[in-house]
Coordinates of C-alpha atoms and ligand atoms in Angstrom, one line a residue:
M1048 CA 8.7 23.6 0.2
T1049 CA 6.2 20.5 0.4
G1050 CA 7.2 17.2 1.6
R1051 CA 7.4 14.0 -0.5
L1052 CA 4.8 11.0 -0.3
I1053 CA 6.4 7.6 -0.4
A1054 CA 4.3 4.8 -0.6
F1055 CA 5.4 1.0 0.4
E1056 CA 3.2 -1.8 -1.4
G1057 CA 3.2 -5.4 -2.0
G1058 CA 1.2 -8.5 -0.7
E1059 CA 0.9 -9.8 2.3
A1060 CA 3.9 -10.3 4.7
A1061 CA 6.1 -8.6 2.3
G1062 CA 8.2 -6.7 5.2
K1063 CA 6.7 -3.6 4.4
S1064 CA 5.8 -2.3 7.7
T1065 CA 9.8 -3.1 8.9
Q1066 CA 11.1 -1.1 5.9
A1067 CA 8.7 1.9 6.2
K1068 CA 9.6 2.4 9.7
L1069 CA 13.4 2.3 8.9
L1070 CA 13.0 4.8 6.1
A1071 CA 10.7 7.1 8.3
E1072 CA 13.4 7.2 10.7
R1073 CA 16.0 8.0 8.3
L1074 CA 14.2 10.7 6.5
G1075 CA 12.4 12.3 10.0
A1076 CA 9.4 11.5 7.9
V1077 CA 5.8 10.9 9.4
L1078 CA 5.3 7.2 9.5
T1079 CA 1.7 6.0 8.6
F1080 CA -0.5 3.3 7.2
E1081 CA -3.5 2.3 5.5
P1082 CA -6.5 1.4 6.3
G1083 CA -6.7 2.4 9.9
A1084 CA -4.5 5.3 10.7
T1085 CA -7.2 8.0 12.0
D1086 CA -9.9 7.5 14.6
A1087 CA -12.6 7.2 11.8
G1088 CA -9.9 4.8 9.8
A1089 CA -9.4 2.4 12.9
R1090 CA -13.1 1.7 12.8
I1091 CA -13.1 1.5 8.9
R1092 CA -10.3 -1.3 9.3
S1093 CA -12.1 -3.4 11.8
L1094 CA -15.1 -3.3 9.8
V1095 CA -13.4 -4.3 6.8
L1096 CA -10.7 -6.6 8.0
D1097 CA -11.7 -8.1 11.5
S1098 CA -14.4 -10.2 10.6
P1099 CA -13.5 -13.0 7.9
D1100 CA -17.4 -14.0 7.6
L1101 CA -18.6 -10.5 7.2
A1102 CA -20.5 -10.0 3.9
L1103 CA -19.1 -7.1 1.9
S1104 CA -19.6 -7.0 -1.8
P1105 CA -16.6 -5.7 -3.6
R1106 CA -17.8 -2.2 -4.4
A1107 CA -18.7 -1.8 -0.7
E1108 CA -15.1 -3.1 0.2
A1109 CA -13.7 -0.5 -2.3
L1110 CA -15.7 2.4 -1.2
L1111 CA -14.6 1.8 2.6
M1112 CA -10.8 1.7 1.4
A1113 CA -11.6 5.0 -0.5
A1114 CA -13.3 6.5 2.6
D1115 CA -10.2 5.3 4.8
R1116 CA -8.1 7.1 2.5
A1117 CA -9.9 10.3 2.3
Q1118 CA -9.7 10.7 6.0
H1119 CA -6.0 9.7 5.9
V1120 CA -5.3 12.3 3.3
A1121 CA -7.3 15.1 5.0
E1122 CA -6.2 14.4 8.7
V1123 CA -2.5 13.1 8.3
I1124 CA -1.0 13.1 4.9
R1125 CA -1.8 16.7 3.3
P1126 CA -1.2 18.5 6.8
A1127 CA 2.4 16.9 7.1
L1128 CA 3.2 17.7 3.1
R1129 CA 2.2 21.1 3.5
S1130 CA 4.4 21.8 6.4
G1131 CA 7.3 20.1 4.4
V1132 CA 7.5 17.1 6.1
H1133 CA 7.9 13.9 4.3
V1134 CA 5.5 11.1 4.7
V1135 CA 6.2 7.3 4.5
A1136 CA 2.8 5.1 4.0
D1137 CA 2.6 1.6 4.4
R1138 CA 0.1 1.1 1.6
F1139 CA -1.6 3.9 -0.4
I1140 CA -3.5 4.0 -3.8
G1141 CA -1.6 1.1 -5.2
S1142 CA -3.1 -1.3 -2.7
S1143 CA -6.6 -0.4 -4.0
L1144 CA -5.7 -0.9 -7.5
A1145 CA -4.0 -4.2 -6.9
Y1146 CA -6.6 -5.7 -4.3
Q1147 CA -9.8 -4.0 -5.2
G1148 CA -9.1 -3.4 -9.1
V1149 CA -7.3 -6.7 -10.0
G1150 CA -8.0 -9.0 -7.1
R1151 CA -11.7 -8.0 -6.8
R1152 CA -11.9 -7.6 -10.5
L1153 CA -13.4 -4.0 -10.0
G1154 CA -11.2 -2.9 -13.1
V1155 CA -8.0 -0.7 -12.1
E1156 CA -9.2 2.5 -13.7
D1157 CA -12.9 2.8 -11.8
V1158 CA -10.8 2.1 -8.9
L1159 CA -8.3 4.8 -9.5
A1160 CA -11.2 7.2 -10.2
L1161 CA -12.4 6.4 -6.7
S1162 CA -9.1 6.9 -5.2
R1163 CA -8.5 10.3 -7.0
F1164 CA -12.0 11.5 -5.6
A1165 CA -11.0 10.5 -2.2
T1166 CA -7.3 12.1 -2.0
G1167 CA -8.6 15.3 -4.2
G1168 CA -5.8 14.4 -6.5
L1169 CA -3.1 13.6 -4.2
Q1170 CA -0.6 11.1 -5.6
S1171 CA 2.4 9.4 -3.9
D1172 CA 5.8 10.8 -5.4
L1173 CA 7.2 7.3 -5.5
N1174 CA 5.7 3.8 -4.8
L1175 CA 8.4 0.8 -3.7
L1176 CA 7.0 -2.6 -4.4
L1177 CA 8.3 -5.0 -2.1
E1178 CA 8.4 -8.6 -3.5
V1179 CA 9.1 -11.8 -1.8
S1180 CA 8.9 -15.5 -2.6
Q1181 CA 5.3 -17.0 -1.7
D1182 CA 6.9 -19.5 0.5
A1183 CA 8.5 -16.7 2.6
A1184 CA 5.3 -14.6 2.5
R1185 CA 3.2 -17.9 3.8
A1186 CA 5.9 -18.6 6.5
R1187 CA 5.5 -15.0 7.9
R1188 CA 1.5 -14.7 7.2
P1189 CA -0.7 -15.2 10.7
S1190 CA -3.2 -18.1 9.9
P1191 CA -6.1 -17.8 9.5
G1192 CA -5.6 -14.2 9.2
D1193 CA -8.0 -11.3 8.4
R1194 CA -10.9 -11.0 5.8
I1195 CA -8.9 -10.2 3.0
E1196 CA -5.7 -12.6 3.9
A1197 CA -8.1 -15.2 4.3
E1198 CA -8.9 -15.2 0.6
D1199 CA -7.7 -18.1 -1.4
A1200 CA -4.3 -18.3 -3.3
E1201 CA -5.8 -17.3 -6.5
F1202 CA -6.8 -14.1 -5.4
H1203 CA -3.4 -13.3 -4.1
Q1204 CA -1.7 -14.5 -7.2
R1205 CA -4.2 -11.6 -9.1
V1206 CA -3.0 -8.9 -6.5
L1207 CA 0.8 -9.8 -6.8
D1208 CA 0.1 -10.0 -10.8
G1209 CA -1.7 -6.6 -10.6
F1210 CA 1.2 -4.9 -8.6
R1211 CA 3.5 -6.1 -11.1
A1212 CA 1.5 -4.9 -13.9
L1213 CA 1.4 -1.5 -12.4
A1214 CA 4.9 -1.3 -11.6
G1215 CA 5.8 -2.4 -15.3
H1216 CA 3.4 0.4 -16.8
H1217 CA 4.4 3.2 -14.7
R1218 CA 8.3 3.1 -14.1
D1219 CA 8.4 6.6 -13.3
R1220 CA 6.3 6.3 -10.1
W1221 CA 7.4 2.6 -9.2
V1222 CA 10.4 0.8 -8.1
V1223 CA 10.5 -3.0 -7.5
I1224 CA 12.5 -3.9 -4.6
D1225 CA 13.5 -7.7 -4.1
G1226 CA 12.5 -8.4 -0.5
D1227 CA 13.9 -12.0 -0.3
R1228 CA 17.2 -10.7 1.4
S1229 CA 18.2 -9.6 4.7
V1230 CA 16.4 -6.4 6.5
D1231 CA 19.4 -4.7 6.1
E1232 CA 20.1 -5.5 2.6
V1233 CA 16.4 -4.4 1.7
A1234 CA 16.7 -1.2 3.5
E1235 CA 20.0 -0.4 1.6
A1236 CA 18.0 -0.9 -1.7
V1237 CA 15.2 1.4 -0.5
N1238 CA 17.6 3.9 0.5
A1239 CA 19.4 3.9 -2.8
A1240 CA 16.1 4.1 -4.8
I1241 CA 15.1 7.1 -2.8
R1242 CA 18.1 8.8 -3.2
D1243 CA 18.3 8.1 -7.1
R1244 CA 14.5 8.9 -7.7
L1245 CA 13.7 11.8 -5.1
G1246 CA 16.9 13.0 -4.0
V1247 CA 16.6 12.5 -0.4
Ligands
LIG2418 P1 -1.8 -4.7 6.4 O1 -2.1 -3.5 7.1 O2 -1.8 -5.6 7.3 O3 -0.9 -4.9 5.1 O4 -3.3 -5.1 5.9 C1 -4.1 -4.5 5.1 C2 -4.9 -5.3 4.4 O5 -5.8 -4.5 3.6 C3 -4.1 -6.2 3.1 O6 -4.7 -7.6 3.1 C4 -4.5 -5.4 2.0 C5 -5.9 -4.6 2.2 N1 -5.8 -3.3 1.5 C6 -6.9 -3.3 0.5 O7 -7.5 -4.4 0.0 N2 -7.1 -2.2 -0.3 C7 -6.3 -1.0 0.1 O8 -6.6 -0.3 -0.6 C8 -5.6 -1.2 1.2 C9 -5.1 0.2 1.8 C10 -5.2 -2.2 1.8

């Protein structure tokens, strides 16, 4: 039996990393993240995020995110799933659709095609969208932040709207979770969603 791939998605500082770690511990799953989980990916992450002033066209940014994903799937995700182990990813295809497709206005369909190429067609079994109020996210976000965090409020609003639209259009693969609660309460909602949708 192959493992299940579960992705946490959301805007900046939504509490994804904390929840991904808790869920991976509960499931005995491989915990991973994008971008940057492989050696090549760490270099790509540093290129895309570390230099706020680096000139990078939206298409170049989308291709770099896709390259990170291709390596991540080949090296980490597919081998784990094939050996029957579940994988919990802190961001996956949904982030490219929301950030590059909607935030950078490249279009969701084109960016999805790029991700499909990158993953060889592998998709997540379930996406958990953690939503937090903008005030809570702002309070948690480091300032001035990385190249993408440093984008203006309109960009980040487009990203959040993009996530919401994705979750609304693909209810079979997305669950929206209210992240404006205690860590334990959010974790309980995550566990309930995983049991309900995937039976694990
Ligand atoms: P994080 O690991 O701290 O969440 O930061 C990753 C940043 O990269 C965040 O700003 C979202 C962004 N990102 C994209 O723009 N597209 C993607 O496909 C992924 C995976 C992340």
